[in-house]
Amino acid sequence: MSSDINIQTAKDHDNLTEMEKKHVPFIEAPSEVIAGEPFDVKVTVGSVPHVMEEGHYIQWIELYLNGDLVGKEELQVSDEKAEAVFKAVGTEEMISVREIINCTIHGFGVCGTCGTRSAIVNLRAVESCSIHGLWEYSKGIEIISPIVKAGKKCTWGPHL
Ligand SMILES: [Fe+2]
């Protein structure tokens, strides 16, 4: 896992600075995926393309799903663009863990007994610029279980 020391990100995604536009990784992924089915995630640095030239280039891009490393793409000065495509896959475990978090901390959420289960899971990209250091960006995607259980009356609620 990358060091968490001095990783920069955008302070306000609606008003990026020039430096942020060139360095914050841009993540393209489906907003909903099915657990167990691989999907593509494209990471581009940044919303304004970063230069790839001797002495100033993007060295690598990493992608994490739910905190686990999906892959790391080493880039070269000769690469035309600072981008990488990763194959990620959500799991039933990610949904289960999120259910427990919802239950114990937020007091509401998906109980898992009344039908389709899903969870919002974090996709996180980190990149390293040879001059400007580490930058990251995260977005949530929904992982939906393909297992639809027999419908039961939902007894879940904030009052319980
Ligand atoms: Fe840079």
CSV table of C-alpha atoms and ligand atoms in Angstrom, one decimal:
chain,number,residue,atom,x,y,z
A,1,MET,CA,0.0,0.0,0.0
A,2,SER,CA,1.2,3.5,-0.7
A,3,SER,CA,2.5,5.6,2.1
A,4,ASP,CA,-0.1,8.0,3.3
A,5,ILE,CA,2.5,10.7,3.9
A,6,ASN,CA,1.7,13.9,2.1
A,7,ILE,CA,-0.8,12.7,-0.4
A,8,GLN,CA,-2.5,15.7,-1.9
A,9,THR,CA,-6.0,15.9,-3.2
A,10,ALA,CA,-8.4,18.6,-4.4
A,11,LYS,CA,-9.7,20.9,-1.7
A,12,ASP,CA,-12.8,21.8,-3.7
A,13,HIS,CA,-13.7,19.6,-6.7
A,14,ASP,CA,-15.9,22.3,-8.2
A,15,ASN,CA,-13.1,24.8,-8.2
A,16,LEU,CA,-9.9,23.1,-9.0
A,17,THR,CA,-6.6,25.1,-9.0
A,18,GLU,CA,-4.4,24.8,-12.0
A,19,MET,CA,-2.1,22.5,-10.1
A,20,GLU,CA,-5.0,20.3,-9.0
A,21,LYS,CA,-6.4,20.1,-12.6
A,22,LYS,CA,-3.1,18.6,-13.8
A,23,HIS,CA,-2.6,16.2,-10.9
A,24,VAL,CA,-5.8,14.9,-9.3
A,25,PRO,CA,-6.5,11.5,-10.8
A,26,PHE,CA,-9.8,11.3,-12.7
A,27,ILE,CA,-11.7,8.0,-12.3
A,28,GLU,CA,-14.0,6.6,-14.9
A,29,ALA,CA,-16.0,3.6,-13.7
A,30,PRO,CA,-19.6,2.3,-13.7
A,31,SER,CA,-21.7,3.8,-10.9
A,32,GLU,CA,-23.1,0.3,-10.2
A,33,VAL,CA,-21.5,-3.1,-10.6
A,34,ILE,CA,-22.5,-6.7,-9.8
A,35,ALA,CA,-20.4,-8.6,-7.2
A,36,GLY,CA,-18.2,-11.1,-8.9
A,37,GLU,CA,-18.3,-9.5,-12.3
A,38,PRO,CA,-15.1,-7.8,-13.4
A,39,PHE,CA,-15.4,-4.2,-14.6
A,40,ASP,CA,-13.0,-1.6,-16.1
A,41,VAL,CA,-11.8,1.4,-14.3
A,42,LYS,CA,-9.9,4.1,-16.3
A,43,VAL,CA,-7.7,6.5,-14.4
A,44,THR,CA,-6.5,9.6,-16.1
A,45,VAL,CA,-4.1,12.3,-14.7
A,46,GLY,CA,-5.6,14.8,-14.5
A,47,SER,CA,-8.7,16.6,-15.9
A,48,VAL,CA,-6.2,18.7,-17.8
A,49,PRO,CA,-3.6,16.3,-19.2
A,50,HIS,CA,-0.3,16.3,-17.3
A,51,VAL,CA,2.9,16.5,-19.4
A,52,MET,CA,5.0,13.4,-19.9
A,53,GLU,CA,8.5,14.7,-20.6
A,54,GLU,CA,12.0,14.1,-19.3
A,55,GLY,CA,12.2,15.4,-15.7
A,56,HIS,CA,8.5,15.9,-15.3
A,57,TYR,CA,6.1,13.1,-15.7
A,58,ILE,CA,3.7,10.8,-14.0
A,59,GLN,CA,5.7,7.8,-12.6
A,60,TRP,CA,2.9,5.5,-11.7
A,61,ILE,CA,-0.9,5.1,-11.0
A,62,GLU,CA,-2.4,2.8,-8.4
A,63,LEU,CA,-6.0,1.8,-7.9
A,64,TYR,CA,-7.6,0.6,-4.7
A,65,LEU,CA,-11.0,-0.9,-4.2
A,66,ASN,CA,-12.4,-0.9,-0.6
A,67,GLY,CA,-8.8,-0.4,0.6
A,68,ASP,CA,-7.3,-3.3,-1.4
A,69,LEU,CA,-4.7,-2.7,-4.1
A,70,VAL,CA,-6.3,-3.6,-7.5
A,71,GLY,CA,-3.1,-2.8,-9.5
A,72,LYS,CA,-0.2,-0.5,-10.1
A,73,GLU,CA,0.7,0.8,-13.6
A,74,GLU,CA,4.3,2.0,-14.1
A,75,LEU,CA,4.4,4.8,-16.7
A,76,GLN,CA,7.3,6.0,-18.9
A,77,VAL,CA,8.3,9.4,-20.2
A,78,SER,CA,7.6,8.1,-23.7
A,79,ASP,CA,3.9,7.3,-22.8
A,80,GLU,CA,1.6,9.7,-24.7
A,81,LYS,CA,-0.8,10.1,-21.8
A,82,ALA,CA,-0.8,9.6,-18.1
A,83,GLU,CA,-3.6,7.0,-17.9
A,84,ALA,CA,-4.2,3.4,-17.0
A,85,VAL,CA,-7.0,0.9,-17.2
A,86,PHE,CA,-7.6,-1.5,-14.4
A,87,LYS,CA,-9.8,-4.6,-14.1
A,88,ALA,CA,-11.5,-4.6,-10.7
A,89,VAL,CA,-14.1,-6.9,-9.1
A,90,GLY,CA,-16.4,-6.3,-6.2
A,91,THR,CA,-17.1,-9.2,-3.8
A,92,GLU,CA,-19.9,-10.4,-1.5
A,93,GLU,CA,-17.5,-9.8,1.4
A,94,MET,CA,-17.4,-6.1,0.7
A,95,ILE,CA,-21.2,-5.9,0.9
A,96,SER,CA,-21.3,-7.9,4.1
A,97,VAL,CA,-18.7,-5.8,5.8
A,98,ARG,CA,-20.5,-2.7,4.9
A,99,GLU,CA,-23.8,-4.1,6.2
A,100,ILE,CA,-22.2,-4.5,9.7
A,101,ILE,CA,-20.8,-0.9,9.5
A,102,ASN,CA,-24.2,0.4,8.6
A,103,CYS,CA,-25.9,-1.6,11.4
A,104,THR,CA,-23.5,-0.7,14.3
A,105,ILE,CA,-22.5,2.8,13.5
A,106,HIS,CA,-25.3,4.4,11.5
A,107,GLY,CA,-28.1,2.4,12.9
A,108,PHE,CA,-29.9,2.0,9.6
A,109,GLY,CA,-29.2,0.4,6.2
A,110,VAL,CA,-29.4,-2.8,4.3
A,111,CYS,CA,-30.3,-5.6,6.6
A,112,GLY,CA,-29.9,-8.3,3.9
A,113,THR,CA,-33.1,-10.2,4.6
A,114,CYS,CA,-35.6,-8.6,2.3
A,115,GLY,CA,-34.0,-8.7,-1.1
A,116,THR,CA,-31.2,-7.3,-3.2
A,117,ARG,CA,-28.2,-6.3,-1.2
A,118,SER,CA,-25.7,-3.6,-2.1
A,119,ALA,CA,-23.1,-1.4,-0.6
A,120,ILE,CA,-21.3,1.8,-1.6
A,121,VAL,CA,-17.6,0.9,-1.8
A,122,ASN,CA,-14.6,3.3,-2.2
A,123,LEU,CA,-12.6,3.4,-5.4
A,124,ARG,CA,-9.3,5.3,-4.8
A,125,ALA,CA,-6.7,6.3,-7.3
A,126,VAL,CA,-3.2,7.5,-6.3
A,127,GLU,CA,-0.6,8.9,-8.7
A,128,SER,CA,3.0,10.0,-8.4
A,129,CYS,CA,4.3,13.1,-10.2
A,130,SER,CA,8.1,13.2,-10.5
A,131,ILE,CA,8.1,16.8,-9.3
A,132,HIS,CA,4.8,17.4,-7.5
A,133,GLY,CA,4.5,14.3,-5.4
A,134,LEU,CA,1.5,12.1,-4.6
A,135,TRP,CA,-2.1,12.9,-5.4
A,136,GLU,CA,-5.3,11.0,-4.8
A,137,TYR,CA,-8.9,10.9,-5.6
A,138,SER,CA,-11.7,8.7,-4.4
A,139,LYS,CA,-15.3,8.0,-5.5
A,140,GLY,CA,-18.0,5.6,-4.3
A,141,ILE,CA,-19.4,2.9,-6.5
A,142,GLU,CA,-22.3,0.7,-5.7
A,143,ILE,CA,-21.7,-3.1,-5.6
A,144,ILE,CA,-24.9,-5.1,-5.9
A,145,SER,CA,-25.2,-8.7,-4.9
A,146,PRO,CA,-26.5,-11.0,-7.6
A,147,ILE,CA,-28.0,-13.1,-4.8
A,148,VAL,CA,-31.6,-12.1,-4.3
A,149,LYS,CA,-33.0,-13.7,-1.2
A,150,ALA,CA,-36.6,-14.7,-0.7
A,151,GLY,CA,-38.5,-11.6,0.2
A,152,LYS,CA,-39.2,-11.1,3.9
A,153,LYS,CA,-41.0,-8.2,5.6
A,154,CYS,CA,-38.3,-5.8,6.6
A,155,THR,CA,-38.1,-5.2,10.3
A,156,TRP,CA,-35.1,-2.9,10.1
A,157,GLY,CA,-35.4,0.7,11.1
A,158,PRO,CA,-33.8,3.5,13.2
A,159,HIS,CA,-36.2,2.8,16.0
A,160,LEU,CA,-34.8,-0.7,16.5
B,1,FE,FE,3.6,17.6,-12.1
